Tab-separated table of C-alpha atoms in Angstrom:
chain	number	residue	atom	x	y	z
Z	1222	GLY	CA	-8.558	-29.077	-0.076
Z	1223	ARG	CA	-9.525	-32.308	0.672
Z	1224	CYS	CA	-6.248	-34.226	0.070
Z	1225	LEU	CA	-4.624	-31.534	1.541
Z	1226	GLY	CA	-6.333	-31.469	4.777
Z	1227	VAL	CA	-7.141	-27.671	4.323
Z	1228	LYS	CA	-9.951	-25.326	3.203
Z	1229	LEU	CA	-9.844	-23.704	-0.084
Z	1230	GLY	CA	-11.698	-21.791	-2.526
Z	1231	ARG	CA	-12.639	-18.657	-0.334
Z	1232	LEU	CA	-11.433	-15.480	1.289
Z	1233	GLN	CA	-12.939	-16.229	4.752
Z	1234	PRO	CA	-11.864	-17.013	8.073
Z	1235	GLY	CA	-10.866	-20.705	8.457
Z	1236	TYR	CA	-9.842	-20.721	4.910
Z	1237	ALA	CA	-6.312	-20.962	3.513
Z	1238	ALA	CA	-5.103	-17.956	2.000
Z	1239	ASP	CA	-2.242	-17.834	-0.351
Z	1240	LEU	CA	-2.295	-14.654	-2.323
Z	1241	VAL	CA	-0.112	-12.585	-4.973
Z	1242	VAL	CA	-0.839	-8.918	-5.623
Z	1243	LEU	CA	0.862	-7.839	-8.927
Z	1244	ARG	CA	1.217	-4.458	-10.327
Z	1245	PRO	CA	1.356	-5.008	-13.796
Z	1246	PRO	CA	3.533	-2.924	-16.538
Z	1247	PRO	CA	1.734	-0.158	-18.672
Z	1248	GLY	CA	0.061	-1.926	-21.262
Z	1249	PRO	CA	-3.440	-3.169	-22.591
Z	1250	PRO	CA	-5.763	-3.782	-20.143
Z	1251	LEU	CA	-6.065	-6.968	-18.383
Z	1252	GLU	CA	-8.953	-9.387	-19.623
Z	1253	THR	CA	-10.449	-12.553	-19.662
Z	1254	GLU	CA	-9.176	-12.641	-23.304
Z	1255	ASN	CA	-5.433	-11.879	-22.728
Z	1256	LEU	CA	-4.851	-13.224	-19.178
Z	1257	ALA	CA	-3.188	-16.120	-20.245
Z	1258	ALA	CA	-0.876	-14.422	-22.614
Z	1259	ALA	CA	-0.214	-11.835	-20.108
Z	1260	MET	CA	0.903	-14.359	-17.138
Z	1261	LEU	CA	3.206	-15.668	-19.923
Z	1262	PHE	CA	4.817	-12.624	-21.566
Z	1263	ARG	CA	3.817	-9.658	-19.343
Z	1264	LEU	CA	3.827	-10.376	-15.989
Z	1265	SER	CA	7.242	-11.472	-14.039
Z	1266	ALA	CA	8.405	-11.966	-10.724
Z	1267	SER	CA	9.063	-7.957	-10.789
Z	1268	CYS	CA	5.709	-7.105	-11.064
Z	1269	VAL	CA	4.836	-8.984	-7.270
Z	1270	ASP	CA	3.445	-5.883	-5.112
Z	1271	ARG	CA	2.283	-8.082	-1.966
Z	1272	VAL	CA	2.537	-11.706	-0.902
Z	1273	MET	CA	0.014	-13.263	1.681
Z	1274	VAL	CA	0.943	-16.878	2.879
Z	1275	ASP	CA	-1.549	-18.906	5.030
Z	1276	GLY	CA	-3.676	-15.505	5.597
Z	1277	ALA	CA	-0.864	-13.217	6.863
Z	1278	TRP	CA	0.626	-10.501	4.859
Z	1279	GLN	CA	4.648	-11.329	4.326
Z	1280	ARG	CA	7.134	-8.732	4.283
Z	1281	PRO	CA	9.446	-8.135	1.528
Z	1282	ASN	CA	12.956	-9.003	2.044
Z	1283	PRO	CA	15.139	-7.163	-0.855
Z	1284	GLU	CA	18.435	-8.180	0.589
Z	1285	PRO	CA	18.855	-11.573	-1.456
Z	1286	ILE	CA	17.848	-9.663	-4.539
Z	1287	ARG	CA	20.228	-6.899	-4.012
Z	1288	GLU	CA	23.028	-9.528	-3.214
Z	1289	ALA	CA	22.368	-11.341	-6.472
Z	1290	GLY	CA	22.522	-7.863	-8.355
Z	1291	LEU	CA	25.633	-6.999	-7.208
Z	1292	ILE	CA	27.508	-10.218	-8.135
Z	1293	GLN	CA	26.060	-10.033	-11.481
Z	1294	ALA	CA	27.402	-6.532	-11.680
Z	1295	GLN	CA	30.535	-7.612	-10.759
Z	1296	ARG	CA	30.908	-10.152	-13.418
Z	1297	LEU	CA	29.635	-8.173	-15.847
Z	1298	TRP	CA	32.458	-5.415	-14.896
Z	1299	ALA	CA	34.847	-8.459	-14.765
Z	1300	ALA	CA	34.184	-9.545	-18.227
Z	1301	MET	CA	34.694	-5.898	-19.828
């Protein structure tokens, strides 16, 4: 935090707070022993439930995702 000029490492007033709350898909419980593997193979952007940037919860904007999905669907149909 010193190099960046911000307080890090705590969830309290005055500290920078960037968080990602994940909602994992069904599967084995997330534990210390399997967390690294789960981060690589089980958790993805689709598991993101909420995001906090600089202490403020961000509102999701699904429009870019929806637009990208429509473009991909049109490409798929065109290829069929």
